[in-house]
PDB file of C-alpha atoms in Angstrom:
ATOM      1  CA  MET A  14      -3.910  15.954  -6.114  1.00  0.00           C
ATOM      2  CA  GLU A  15      -4.972  14.616  -2.776  1.00  0.00           C
ATOM      3  CA  ARG A  16      -2.224  11.819  -3.083  1.00  0.00           C
ATOM      4  CA  MET A  17       0.551  14.425  -3.844  1.00  0.00           C
ATOM      5  CA  ARG A  18      -0.678  16.406  -0.582  1.00  0.00           C
ATOM      6  CA  TYR A  19      -0.220  13.277   1.436  1.00  0.00           C
ATOM      7  CA  VAL A  20       3.333  12.670   0.068  1.00  0.00           C
ATOM      8  CA  VAL A  21       4.421  16.189   0.769  1.00  0.00           C
ATOM      9  CA  VAL A  22       3.032  16.128   4.132  1.00  0.00           C
ATOM     10  CA  CYS A  23       4.662  12.924   5.059  1.00  0.00           C
ATOM     11  CA  ALA A  24       7.861  14.099   3.675  1.00  0.00           C
ATOM     12  CA  TRP A  25       7.779  17.251   5.664  1.00  0.00           C
ATOM     13  CA  LEU A  26       7.048  15.295   8.774  1.00  0.00           C
ATOM     14  CA  LEU A  27       9.939  12.788   8.172  1.00  0.00           C
ATOM     15  CA  ALA A  28      12.424  15.598   7.814  1.00  0.00           C
ATOM     16  CA  GLY A  29      11.490  16.993  11.099  1.00  0.00           C
ATOM     17  CA  CYS A  30      11.512  13.674  12.999  1.00  0.00           C
ATOM     18  CA  LYS A  31      14.386  13.045  15.596  1.00  0.00           C
ATOM     19  CA  GLU A  32      14.991  10.294  17.946  1.00  0.00           C
ATOM     20  CA  GLY A  33      12.443  10.656  20.810  1.00  0.00           C
ATOM     21  CA  THR A  34       9.719  12.510  18.716  1.00  0.00           C
ATOM     22  CA  ALA A  35       6.416  11.070  17.825  1.00  0.00           C
ATOM     23  CA  PRO A  36       6.136   8.517  15.024  1.00  0.00           C
ATOM     24  CA  VAL A  37       4.524   9.504  11.964  1.00  0.00           C
ATOM     25  CA  ILE A  38       0.930   7.464  11.781  1.00  0.00           C
ATOM     26  CA  ALA A  39      -1.140   8.061   8.901  1.00  0.00           C
ATOM     27  CA  PRO A  40      -3.945   6.105   6.800  1.00  0.00           C
ATOM     28  CA  VAL A  41      -2.472   3.437   4.764  1.00  0.00           C
ATOM     29  CA  PRO A  42      -1.571   4.512   1.287  1.00  0.00           C
ATOM     30  CA  SER A  43      -3.585   2.442  -1.188  1.00  0.00           C
ATOM     31  CA  GLU A  44      -0.571   1.780  -3.538  1.00  0.00           C
ATOM     32  CA  ILE A  45       1.257  -0.156  -0.988  1.00  0.00           C
ATOM     33  CA  LEU A  46      -1.658  -2.500  -0.352  1.00  0.00           C
ATOM     34  CA  SER A  47      -0.771  -4.359  -3.669  1.00  0.00           C
ATOM     35  CA  ALA A  48       3.003  -4.625  -3.035  1.00  0.00           C
ATOM     36  CA  PRO A  49       4.390  -8.110  -4.044  1.00  0.00           C
ATOM     37  CA  GLU A  50       6.218 -10.327  -1.666  1.00  0.00           C
ATOM     38  CA  GLU A  51       9.020 -10.842  -4.071  1.00  0.00           C
ATOM     39  CA  ILE A  52      10.788  -8.990  -6.821  1.00  0.00           C
ATOM     40  CA  VAL A  53      13.280  -9.546  -9.230  1.00  0.00           C
ATOM     41  CA  VAL A  54      16.154  -7.093  -9.230  1.00  0.00           C
ATOM     42  CA  ARG A  55      18.806  -7.700 -12.315  1.00  0.00           C
ATOM     43  CA  GLY A  56      17.916 -11.288 -12.174  1.00  0.00           C
ATOM     44  CA  VAL A  57      18.004 -11.924  -8.575  1.00  0.00           C
ATOM     45  CA  THR A  58      14.721 -12.851  -6.719  1.00  0.00           C
ATOM     46  CA  VAL A  59      14.675 -10.778  -3.463  1.00  0.00           C
ATOM     47  CA  ARG A  60      12.349 -11.139  -0.592  1.00  0.00           C
ATOM     48  CA  LEU A  61      11.571  -9.148   2.790  1.00  0.00           C
ATOM     49  CA  ASP A  62      12.379 -10.768   6.078  1.00  0.00           C
ATOM     50  CA  THR A  63      11.628  -8.588   9.204  1.00  0.00           C
ATOM     51  CA  TYR A  64      12.044  -8.688  12.934  1.00  0.00           C
ATOM     52  CA  LEU A  65       9.862  -6.270  14.739  1.00  0.00           C
ATOM     53  CA  TRP A  66      10.059  -5.866  18.750  1.00  0.00           C
ATOM     54  CA  ARG A  67       9.633  -3.506  21.712  1.00  0.00           C
ATOM     55  CA  ASP A  68      11.931  -3.400  24.715  1.00  0.00           C
ATOM     56  CA  PHE A  69      10.440  -4.048  28.149  1.00  0.00           C
ATOM     57  CA  GLN A  70      13.702  -4.547  29.920  1.00  0.00           C
ATOM     58  CA  PRO A  71      13.829  -3.121  33.519  1.00  0.00           C
ATOM     59  CA  VAL A  72      15.579   0.018  32.169  1.00  0.00           C
ATOM     60  CA  SER A  73      12.571   0.687  29.961  1.00  0.00           C
ATOM     61  CA  PRO A  74       9.424   2.850  30.685  1.00  0.00           C
ATOM     62  CA  PRO A  75       6.550   0.966  32.365  1.00  0.00           C
ATOM     63  CA  ASP A  76       4.804   0.747  29.058  1.00  0.00           C
ATOM     64  CA  GLY A  77       8.006  -0.129  26.907  1.00  0.00           C
ATOM     65  CA  LYS A  78      10.141   1.336  24.362  1.00  0.00           C
ATOM     66  CA  PRO A  79       8.868   2.309  20.941  1.00  0.00           C
ATOM     67  CA  LEU A  80       8.817   0.075  18.229  1.00  0.00           C
ATOM     68  CA  ILE A  81      11.969  -1.079  16.331  1.00  0.00           C
ATOM     69  CA  ALA A  82      11.813  -2.771  12.802  1.00  0.00           C
ATOM     70  CA  VAL A  83      14.798  -4.790  11.414  1.00  0.00           C
ATOM     71  CA  LEU A  84      14.369  -5.132   7.651  1.00  0.00           C
ATOM     72  CA  ARG A  85      16.319  -7.664   5.850  1.00  0.00           C
ATOM     73  CA  LEU A  86      16.548  -8.021   2.046  1.00  0.00           C
ATOM     74  CA  LYS A  87      17.311 -11.414   1.164  1.00  0.00           C
ATOM     75  CA  SER A  88      17.970 -13.195  -2.089  1.00  0.00           C
ATOM     76  CA  THR A  89      15.773 -16.344  -2.471  1.00  0.00           C
ATOM     77  CA  ASP A  90      18.689 -18.396  -3.902  1.00  0.00           C
ATOM     78  CA  GLY A  91      21.683 -17.218  -2.035  1.00  0.00           C
ATOM     79  CA  LYS A  92      23.071 -15.076  -5.134  1.00  0.00           C
ATOM     80  CA  ALA A  93      24.538 -11.938  -4.222  1.00  0.00           C
ATOM     81  CA  ILE A  94      22.040  -8.773  -3.593  1.00  0.00           C
ATOM     82  CA  PRO A  95      22.629  -6.379  -6.707  1.00  0.00           C
ATOM     83  CA  SER A  96      24.879  -3.557  -5.743  1.00  0.00           C
ATOM     84  CA  GLY A  97      23.153  -0.322  -5.207  1.00  0.00           C
ATOM     85  CA  LEU A  98      20.063  -1.838  -3.823  1.00  0.00           C
ATOM     86  CA  ARG A  99      18.948   0.460  -0.976  1.00  0.00           C
ATOM     87  CA  VAL A 100      15.597   0.882   1.322  1.00  0.00           C
ATOM     88  CA  GLY A 101      14.157   4.225   1.745  1.00  0.00           C
ATOM     89  CA  SER A 102      10.597   4.413   3.100  1.00  0.00           C
ATOM     90  CA  VAL A 103       9.061   1.662   5.186  1.00  0.00           C
ATOM     91  CA  TRP A 104       5.328   1.432   6.313  1.00  0.00           C
ATOM     92  CA  VAL A 105       4.277  -0.737   9.194  1.00  0.00           C
ATOM     93  CA  VAL A 106       0.544  -1.281   8.593  1.00  0.00           C
ATOM     94  CA  ASN A 107      -1.470  -2.040  11.498  1.00  0.00           C
ATOM     95  CA  GLY A 108      -5.404  -2.238  10.455  1.00  0.00           C
ATOM     96  CA  ASP A 109      -6.063   0.919   8.645  1.00  0.00           C
ATOM     97  CA  SER A 110      -3.147   2.862  10.049  1.00  0.00           C
ATOM     98  CA  ALA A 111       0.523   2.866   9.149  1.00  0.00           C
ATOM     99  CA  TRP A 112       3.722   3.908  10.775  1.00  0.00           C
ATOM    100  CA  MET A 113       5.842   5.757   7.901  1.00  0.00           C
ATOM    101  CA  ALA A 114       9.419   5.923   8.629  1.00  0.00           C
ATOM    102  CA  GLU A 115      12.841   5.905   6.738  1.00  0.00           C
ATOM    103  CA  ALA A 116      15.141   2.929   7.112  1.00  0.00           C
ATOM    104  CA  ARG A 117      18.942   3.223   7.345  1.00  0.00           C
ATOM    105  CA  GLN A 118      21.627   0.754   6.956  1.00  0.00           C
ATOM    106  CA  GLU A 119      23.598   0.608  10.340  1.00  0.00           C
ATOM    107  CA  HIS A 120      25.996  -2.061   9.481  1.00  0.00           C
ATOM    108  CA  PRO A 121      27.900  -3.289   6.356  1.00  0.00           C
ATOM    109  CA  PRO A 122      26.524  -6.584   5.195  1.00  0.00           C
ATOM    110  CA  ALA A 123      28.026  -9.679   6.632  1.00  0.00           C
ATOM    111  CA  ASP A 124      26.641 -11.785   3.658  1.00  0.00           C
ATOM    112  CA  SER A 125      26.527 -10.661   0.057  1.00  0.00           C
ATOM    113  CA  ALA A 126      22.988 -12.439  -0.247  1.00  0.00           C
ATOM    114  CA  GLU A 127      21.526 -10.197   2.694  1.00  0.00           C
ATOM    115  CA  ILE A 128      21.421  -6.457   3.437  1.00  0.00           C
ATOM    116  CA  GLU A 129      19.950  -5.120   6.712  1.00  0.00           C
ATOM    117  CA  PHE A 130      18.188  -1.858   7.551  1.00  0.00           C
ATOM    118  CA  VAL A 131      16.541  -0.539  10.597  1.00  0.00           C
ATOM    119  CA  ALA A 132      13.574   1.847  11.246  1.00  0.00           C
ATOM    120  CA  ARG A 133      13.753   3.054  14.782  1.00  0.00           C
ATOM    121  CA  GLU A 134      11.299   5.061  17.193  1.00  0.00           C
ATOM    122  CA  GLY A 135       7.866   3.627  16.080  1.00  0.00           C
ATOM    123  CA  PRO A 136       4.719   3.588  17.888  1.00  0.00           C
ATOM    124  CA  LYS A 137       4.087   1.477  20.821  1.00  0.00           C
ATOM    125  CA  TRP A 138       1.913  -1.207  19.152  1.00  0.00           C
ATOM    126  CA  GLY A 139       1.823  -4.590  20.360  1.00  0.00           C
ATOM    127  CA  PRO A 140       3.673  -6.666  21.226  1.00  0.00           C
ATOM    128  CA  GLY A 141       1.776  -9.860  20.543  1.00  0.00           C
ATOM    129  CA  ILE A 142       0.021  -8.704  17.245  1.00  0.00           C
ATOM    130  CA  THR A 143       0.707  -9.065  13.822  1.00  0.00           C
ATOM    131  CA  VAL A 144       1.297  -6.315  11.206  1.00  0.00           C
ATOM    132  CA  ASP A 145       2.189  -6.011   7.463  1.00  0.00           C
ATOM    133  CA  VAL A 146       5.541  -4.410   6.359  1.00  0.00           C
ATOM    134  CA  VAL A 147       6.060  -2.617   3.102  1.00  0.00           C
ATOM    135  CA  ILE A 148       9.394  -1.151   2.005  1.00  0.00           C
ATOM    136  CA  ARG A 149      10.257   1.057  -0.796  1.00  0.00           C
ATOM    137  CA  VAL A 150      13.322  -0.311  -2.521  1.00  0.00           C
ATOM    138  CA  ARG A 151      15.525   1.480  -5.237  1.00  0.00           C
ATOM    139  CA  ASP A 152      18.000  -0.213  -7.299  1.00  0.00           C
ATOM    140  CA  ALA A 153      21.210   1.504  -8.454  1.00  0.00           C
ATOM    141  CA  THR A 154      19.368   3.355 -11.298  1.00  0.00           C
ATOM    142  CA  GLY A 155      17.064   4.896  -8.559  1.00  0.00           C
ATOM    143  CA  ASP A 156      13.951   3.150  -9.733  1.00  0.00           C
ATOM    144  CA  PRO A 157      11.383   2.466  -6.910  1.00  0.00           C
ATOM    145  CA  ARG A 158       9.703  -0.934  -6.308  1.00  0.00           C
ATOM    146  CA  LEU A 159       7.686  -1.928  -3.335  1.00  0.00           C
ATOM    147  CA  LEU A 160       8.064  -5.102  -1.522  1.00  0.00           C
ATOM    148  CA  ARG A 161       5.945  -6.553   1.217  1.00  0.00           C
ATOM    149  CA  ALA A 162       5.989  -9.062   4.212  1.00  0.00           C
ATOM    150  CA  THR A 163       2.697 -10.059   5.622  1.00  0.00           C
ATOM    151  CA  ALA A 164       1.414 -10.958   9.049  1.00  0.00           C
ATOM    152  CA  GLN A 165       4.856  -9.984  10.836  1.00  0.00           C
ATOM    153  CA  PRO A 166       4.578 -10.497  14.695  1.00  0.00           C
ATOM    154  CA  ILE A 167       5.747  -7.729  17.253  1.00  0.00           C
ATOM    155  CA  TYR A 168       7.817  -9.372  19.803  1.00  0.00           C
ATOM    156  CA  ARG A 169       8.957  -8.211  23.200  1.00  0.00           C
ATOM    157  CA  THR A 170      12.205  -8.331  25.089  1.00  0.00           C
ATOM    158  CA  ASP A 171      12.224  -8.505  28.800  1.00  0.00           C
TER     159      ASP A 171
END
């Protein structure tokens, strides 16, 4: 029951999130801690590559802009990513706290072996720290799977 309440609260918070609002920070859901670093989807092994950064360029506020997470689903052997594979929820885990967001595909894939999604307006964590990233992947049938990338650095742009 407590887990369901957590899911409902997070969904409600995410529904109200718009650019410029505070990121959703919550305790780390226990089920994401055991997510694998590779999954097999319709015979294709897929892994998660990330690029996380905060912008400190001169047009940014003195304490920098919020975290941006680029999430790439990549096949490990260059095979095409199965059609219909999508990323929904993303958790960026920093210690015992997690930023929970929805990832969006902003551009069509440039390569059939890779799909890119982005989550924006995260917390002002880092730069110079490492975090774990977990995503919820859904295939064409809608079945959810978790996928993890550990010890991902948060970079800065100046």
